Short mmCIF file of C-alpha atoms and ligand atoms in Angstrom, two decimals:
data_model
loop_
_atom_site.label_atom_id
_atom_site.label_comp_id
_atom_site.label_asym_id
_atom_site.label_seq_id
_atom_site.Cartn_x
_atom_site.Cartn_y
_atom_site.Cartn_z
CA UNK A 1 0.11 -0.06 -0.04
CA UNK A 2 1.43 3.47 -0.84
CA UNK A 3 1.65 5.93 1.96
CA UNK A 4 -0.59 8.87 2.05
CA UNK A 5 1.26 11.77 3.35
CA UNK A 6 0.31 14.91 4.93
CA UNK A 7 3.15 16.95 5.84
CA UNK A 8 1.81 20.39 7.23
CA UNK A 9 -0.67 20.63 10.05
CA UNK A 10 -1.08 22.49 13.27
CA UNK A 11 -2.15 21.46 17.14
CA UNK A 12 -2.83 23.20 20.19
CA UNK A 13 0.96 23.70 20.51
CA UNK A 14 0.44 26.65 18.28
CA UNK A 15 -2.77 27.72 16.66
CA UNK A 16 -4.43 24.43 15.84
CA UNK A 17 -7.66 23.46 17.49
CA UNK A 18 -6.72 19.72 18.36
CA UNK A 19 -4.26 18.47 20.74
CA UNK A 20 -1.44 16.26 19.23
CA UNK A 21 -3.15 13.10 20.13
CA UNK A 22 -6.55 14.14 18.67
CA UNK A 23 -4.79 15.48 15.38
CA UNK A 24 -2.96 12.09 14.77
CA UNK A 25 -6.12 10.09 15.46
CA UNK A 26 -8.06 12.40 12.97
CA UNK A 27 -5.35 12.11 10.37
CA UNK A 28 -5.71 8.11 10.58
CA UNK A 29 -9.47 8.48 10.48
CA UNK A 30 -9.01 10.82 7.23
CA UNK A 31 -6.90 8.08 5.44
CA UNK A 32 -3.34 9.72 6.25
CA UNK A 33 -0.65 6.98 6.89
CA UNK A 34 2.30 9.46 7.26
CA UNK A 35 1.88 12.53 9.11
CA UNK A 36 4.22 15.43 10.09
CA UNK A 37 3.12 17.99 12.84
CA UNK A 38 4.58 21.40 11.84
CA UNK A 39 3.31 23.89 14.55
CA UNK A 40 4.55 27.54 14.34
CA UNK A 41 8.06 27.97 15.78
CA UNK A 42 7.69 25.20 18.25
CA UNK A 43 8.43 21.36 18.65
CA UNK A 44 6.48 21.22 21.83
CA UNK A 45 3.74 19.06 20.30
CA UNK A 46 6.08 16.47 18.86
CA UNK A 47 6.54 14.14 21.81
CA UNK A 48 2.89 13.55 22.34
CA UNK A 49 2.05 13.32 18.50
CA UNK A 50 4.95 10.59 18.10
CA UNK A 51 3.61 8.62 21.11
CA UNK A 52 -0.02 8.70 19.94
CA UNK A 53 1.20 7.86 16.32
CA UNK A 54 3.18 4.82 17.52
CA UNK A 55 0.29 3.56 19.45
CA UNK A 56 -2.13 3.39 16.30
CA UNK A 57 0.51 2.39 13.76
CA UNK A 58 0.81 5.75 11.89
CA UNK A 59 4.04 6.81 10.58
CA UNK A 60 5.16 10.12 12.29
CA UNK A 61 7.45 12.78 11.00
CA UNK A 62 8.76 15.45 13.44
CA UNK A 63 8.14 18.75 11.77
CA UNK A 64 8.01 22.45 12.46
CA UNK A 65 6.94 25.70 10.54
CA UNK A 66 9.27 28.53 11.20
CA UNK A 67 8.66 32.27 10.35
CA UNK A 68 11.71 33.75 8.38
CA UNK A 69 12.36 37.12 6.96
CA UNK A 70 13.62 37.46 3.40
CA UNK A 71 13.89 40.97 1.69
CA UNK A 72 11.38 42.43 4.13
CA UNK A 73 8.92 39.56 3.64
CA UNK A 74 7.90 36.89 6.09
CA UNK A 75 8.08 33.45 4.53
CA UNK A 76 7.15 30.34 6.12
CA UNK A 77 9.66 27.41 6.08
CA UNK A 78 8.63 24.04 6.99
CA UNK A 79 11.24 21.82 8.51
CA UNK A 80 10.75 18.05 8.03
CA UNK A 81 12.16 15.01 9.85
CA UNK A 82 14.00 17.13 12.34
CA UNK A 83 15.57 16.00 15.55
CA UNK A 84 13.61 18.03 18.00
CA UNK A 85 16.18 17.96 20.62
CA UNK A 86 18.86 19.33 18.42
CA UNK A 87 20.60 22.26 20.41
CA UNK A 88 20.88 24.56 17.28
CA UNK A 89 17.38 24.34 16.61
CA UNK A 90 16.28 24.60 20.12
CA UNK A 91 18.35 27.83 20.51
CA UNK A 92 16.53 28.99 17.32
CA UNK A 93 13.24 28.39 18.69
CA UNK A 94 13.96 30.13 21.85
CA UNK A 95 14.65 33.08 19.92
CA UNK A 96 11.57 33.04 17.83
CA UNK A 97 9.52 32.41 20.99
CA UNK A 98 10.92 35.66 22.64
CA UNK A 99 10.03 37.51 19.30
CA UNK A 100 6.40 35.98 19.25
CA UNK A 101 5.94 36.98 23.05
CA UNK A 102 7.05 40.51 22.53
CA UNK A 103 5.04 40.95 19.41
CA UNK A 104 1.97 39.31 21.16
CA UNK A 105 2.11 42.01 23.91
CA UNK A 106 2.57 44.78 21.07
CA UNK A 107 -0.45 43.70 19.37
CA UNK A 108 -2.38 43.64 22.39
CA UNK A 109 -1.17 47.27 23.36
CA UNK A 110 -2.37 48.32 19.94
CA UNK A 111 -5.81 46.78 20.44
CA UNK A 112 -5.98 48.44 23.86
CA UNK A 113 -5.45 51.81 22.25
CA UNK A 114 -8.73 50.83 20.32
CA UNK A 115 -10.42 50.27 23.38
CA UNK A 116 -10.05 46.50 23.45
CA UNK A 117 -8.81 45.42 26.88
CA UNK A 118 -7.01 42.47 28.47
CA UNK A 119 -6.48 40.70 25.25
CA UNK A 120 -3.02 39.10 25.95
CA UNK A 121 -3.90 37.80 29.28
CA UNK A 122 -7.09 36.16 27.72
CA UNK A 123 -5.11 34.65 24.85
CA UNK A 124 -2.17 33.47 27.13
CA UNK A 125 -4.71 31.75 29.61
CA UNK A 126 -6.52 29.91 26.76
CA UNK A 127 -3.50 28.82 24.98
CA UNK A 128 -1.60 27.63 27.98
CA UNK A 129 2.03 27.36 27.03
CA UNK A 130 1.49 27.20 23.40
CA UNK A 131 2.91 29.59 20.95
CA UNK A 132 0.64 32.64 20.34
CA UNK A 133 0.02 33.62 16.83
CA UNK A 134 -2.18 36.25 15.03
CA UNK A 135 -4.89 33.57 14.72
CA UNK A 136 -5.35 33.72 18.47
CA UNK A 137 -6.07 37.45 18.13
CA UNK A 138 -8.41 36.90 15.37
CA UNK A 139 -10.29 34.26 17.37
CA UNK A 140 -10.55 36.59 20.41
CA UNK A 141 -11.86 39.40 18.17
CA UNK A 142 -14.32 37.02 16.54
CA UNK A 143 -15.64 35.65 19.96
CA UNK A 144 -16.02 38.81 21.36
CA UNK A 145 -18.29 40.10 18.55
CA UNK A 146 -15.79 42.81 17.33
CA UNK A 147 -15.40 41.39 13.97
CA UNK A 148 -17.53 38.91 11.94
CA UNK A 149 -15.01 36.22 11.01
CA UNK A 150 -11.36 35.39 11.32
CA UNK A 151 -10.85 36.84 7.81
CA UNK A 152 -12.53 39.95 8.94
CA UNK A 153 -10.14 40.17 11.86
CA UNK A 154 -7.17 40.09 9.46
CA UNK A 155 -8.84 42.61 7.11
CA UNK A 156 -9.81 45.19 9.88
CA UNK A 157 -6.95 44.82 12.54
CA UNK A 158 -4.13 42.22 12.16
CA UNK A 159 -2.84 42.59 8.38
CA UNK A 160 -0.08 44.80 7.08
CA UNK A 161 -1.22 48.35 7.29
CA UNK A 162 -4.12 47.75 9.80
CA UNK A 163 -4.40 49.20 13.43
CA UNK A 164 -2.94 46.17 15.34
CA UNK A 165 -0.26 45.02 12.78
CA UNK A 166 3.18 44.88 14.29
CA UNK A 167 6.32 44.56 11.82
CA UNK A 168 8.11 41.66 13.13
CA UNK A 169 11.88 41.00 12.81
CA UNK A 170 11.88 37.10 12.34
CA UNK A 171 15.02 35.30 11.82
CA UNK A 172 16.80 35.72 8.40
CA UNK A 173 15.69 32.85 5.85
CA UNK A 174 19.19 31.71 5.83
CA UNK A 175 19.40 31.34 9.60
CA UNK A 176 16.18 29.36 9.63
CA UNK A 177 17.31 26.94 6.92
CA UNK A 178 20.44 26.46 8.90
CA UNK A 179 18.54 25.37 12.09
CA UNK A 180 16.74 22.93 10.15
CA UNK A 181 19.64 21.39 8.47
CA UNK A 182 21.68 21.32 11.80
CA UNK A 183 18.61 19.32 13.08
CA UNK A 184 19.01 16.88 10.28
CA UNK A 185 15.82 18.00 8.62
CA UNK A 186 14.77 19.08 5.16
CA UNK A 187 13.72 22.74 4.66
CA UNK A 188 10.54 23.25 2.69
CA UNK A 189 9.10 26.47 1.34
CA UNK A 190 5.44 26.48 2.73
CA UNK A 191 2.38 27.47 0.54
CA UNK A 192 4.48 29.70 -2.19
CA UNK A 193 1.18 31.21 -3.56
CA UNK A 194 0.20 32.78 -0.23
CA UNK A 195 2.84 35.53 -0.18
CA UNK A 196 1.50 37.35 -3.20
CA UNK A 197 4.92 37.71 -4.71
CA UNK A 198 5.31 38.67 -8.26
CA UNK A 199 7.18 35.82 -10.40
CA UNK A 200 10.41 38.01 -10.31
CA UNK A 201 10.22 38.18 -6.39
CA UNK A 202 9.38 34.45 -5.99
CA UNK A 203 12.32 33.38 -8.21
CA UNK A 204 14.63 35.73 -5.98
CA UNK A 205 13.32 34.19 -2.71
CA UNK A 206 13.62 30.63 -4.13
CA UNK A 207 17.01 31.25 -5.34
CA UNK A 208 18.05 32.66 -1.96
CA UNK A 209 16.29 29.58 -0.21
CA UNK A 210 18.07 27.19 -2.38
CA UNK A 211 21.45 28.88 -1.86
CA UNK A 212 20.94 28.51 1.90
CA UNK A 213 20.31 24.85 1.60
CA UNK A 214 16.43 24.89 1.11
CA UNK A 215 15.56 21.33 -0.59
CA UNK A 216 11.78 21.46 -1.24
CA UNK A 217 8.63 23.52 -1.81
CA UNK A 218 5.08 22.75 -1.24
CA UNK A 219 3.52 22.02 -4.49
CA UNK A 220 0.07 20.71 -3.28
CA UNK A 221 -1.81 22.24 -0.57
CA UNK A 222 -5.67 22.54 0.38
CA UNK A 223 -8.09 24.44 -1.78
CA UNK A 224 -5.16 24.58 -4.84
CA UNK A 225 -6.28 24.80 -8.43
CA UNK A 226 -4.56 23.06 -11.36
CA UNK A 227 -3.03 26.34 -12.53
CA UNK A 228 -1.73 26.98 -8.95
CA UNK A 229 -0.13 23.42 -8.93
CA UNK A 230 1.38 24.15 -12.23
CA UNK A 231 2.95 27.18 -10.92
CA UNK A 232 4.54 25.45 -7.90
CA UNK A 233 5.69 22.57 -10.16
CA UNK A 234 7.58 24.97 -12.46
CA UNK A 235 9.17 26.45 -9.35
CA UNK A 236 10.33 22.94 -8.58
CA UNK A 237 11.98 22.46 -11.99
CA UNK A 238 13.34 25.93 -12.29
CA UNK A 239 15.09 25.74 -9.01
CA UNK A 240 15.72 22.09 -8.66
CA UNK A 241 13.59 21.52 -5.60
CA UNK A 242 11.71 18.43 -4.31
CA UNK A 243 7.90 18.82 -3.90
CA UNK A 244 5.90 18.52 -0.76
CA UNK A 245 2.22 17.97 0.09
CA UNK A 246 0.38 19.36 3.10
CA UNK A 247 -3.28 20.60 4.23
CA UNK A 248 -1.98 23.22 6.63
CA UNK A 249 -4.96 21.95 8.74
CA UNK A 250 -5.88 24.03 11.83
CA UNK A 251 -9.30 23.24 12.81
CA UNK A 252 -12.29 20.84 12.10
CA UNK A 253 -14.40 23.96 11.87
CA UNK A 254 -12.94 24.73 8.64
CA UNK A 255 -14.82 22.54 6.11
CA UNK A 256 -12.57 23.53 3.27
CA UNK A 257 -9.40 22.30 4.78
CA UNK A 258 -9.16 18.77 6.08
CA UNK A 259 -5.92 16.53 6.90
CA UNK A 260 -5.00 14.44 3.78
CA UNK A 261 -7.68 16.21 1.54
CA UNK A 262 -5.88 17.68 -1.43
CA UNK A 263 -5.15 16.62 -5.09
CA UNK A 264 -2.17 14.13 -5.99
CA UNK A 265 1.20 15.28 -6.47
CA UNK A 266 1.97 15.63 -10.29
CA UNK A 267 3.95 12.57 -11.70
CA UNK A 268 6.86 14.54 -12.77
CA UNK A 269 8.21 16.03 -9.62
CA UNK A 270 10.44 14.55 -7.13
CA UNK A 271 8.56 13.97 -3.70
CA UNK A 272 10.32 15.39 -0.66
CA UNK A 273 9.88 12.34 1.22
CA UNK A 274 12.47 10.51 -0.89
CA UNK A 275 14.83 12.51 1.12
CA UNK A 276 13.97 11.07 4.37
P1 AMP B 1 1.58 34.65 12.61
O1 AMP B 1 2.51 33.78 12.49
O2 AMP B 1 1.27 34.88 14.03
O3 AMP B 1 1.61 35.86 11.76
O4 AMP B 1 0.12 34.00 12.51
C1 AMP B 1 -0.18 33.44 11.11
C2 AMP B 1 -1.27 32.53 11.26
O5 AMP B 1 -2.50 33.29 11.19
C3 AMP B 1 -1.31 31.64 9.92
O6 AMP B 1 -0.48 30.32 10.12
C4 AMP B 1 -2.79 31.34 9.65
O7 AMP B 1 -3.06 30.41 10.57
C5 AMP B 1 -3.29 32.80 10.21
N1 AMP B 1 -3.64 33.58 9.19
C6 AMP B 1 -2.77 34.60 8.53
N2 AMP B 1 -3.52 35.33 7.73
C7 AMP B 1 -4.50 35.07 7.79
C8 AMP B 1 -5.76 35.31 7.08
N3 AMP B 1 -5.81 36.39 6.13
N4 AMP B 1 -7.09 34.81 7.31
C9 AMP B 1 -7.12 33.80 8.21
N5 AMP B 1 -5.96 33.29 8.97
C10 AMP B 1 -4.84 33.84 8.64
MN1 MN B 2 -1.32 28.99 11.59
MN1 MN B 3 1.99 29.26 7.20
MN1 MN B 4 0.85 26.23 8.73
#
């Protein structure tokens, strides 16, 4: 039986709705046979997920989704098949955690100036010791009736140019790729179409990524069109990158994004899992 891979998803260790155990169990129910958990800038969910996966006979690949800066643009780099205990990676994660905490407090301060009080404390309590992302702020604003949806929260408060946007100095792209490589992992550029980069800037970003040691790009994700797959496929060929697949699942509440649910990888790309 061929494996069914899903190499990008989130748990309560960052902005996912399910615990690592629930996530692994849901993945198996949805037909996934090999799963990578890739929480934002944290490996905190990996031990629990690995344990749950081994109990039900699911192949588990330890992963992470790191935020990185290149040419003033935030890019998401997925690290796959990493050693979660590698000291270089752990030091990098500690830096990202400090950045996330200080950013979360700044976002909360900006919301306070708009008359929305106590957001940081509420989110911190709800997320336990998980990493705080802008999704948490979007959920708060939605649950308090301040916006009409998560998307509305980004459109009105959290996106670039909006009142609660905080420019963030994530680690440089090269540095992030280095952490992943030091941990024995494969670095993959996540959801290339979500950055709204022109072809020229995408090529520049991918060239820098490849030079830094990047090895893959997500070609198939949730809700992707045939044209979009072709675009990423061409990026693979032009930059000699392997192809990855991942749902970027966050919550069962989003009916459009489900574990393991995306089109097949085109046959003429090299799957990233041949590297691990
Ligand atoms: P952060 O890494 O803290 O900037 O948060 C990024 C997370 O927020 C992403 O992983 C998504 O889960 C979510 N997100 C970003 N942009 C949007 C958007 N326009 N609508 C809904 N969710 C978004
Ligand atoms: Mn997220
Ligand atoms: Mn992402
Ligand atoms: Mn993600």
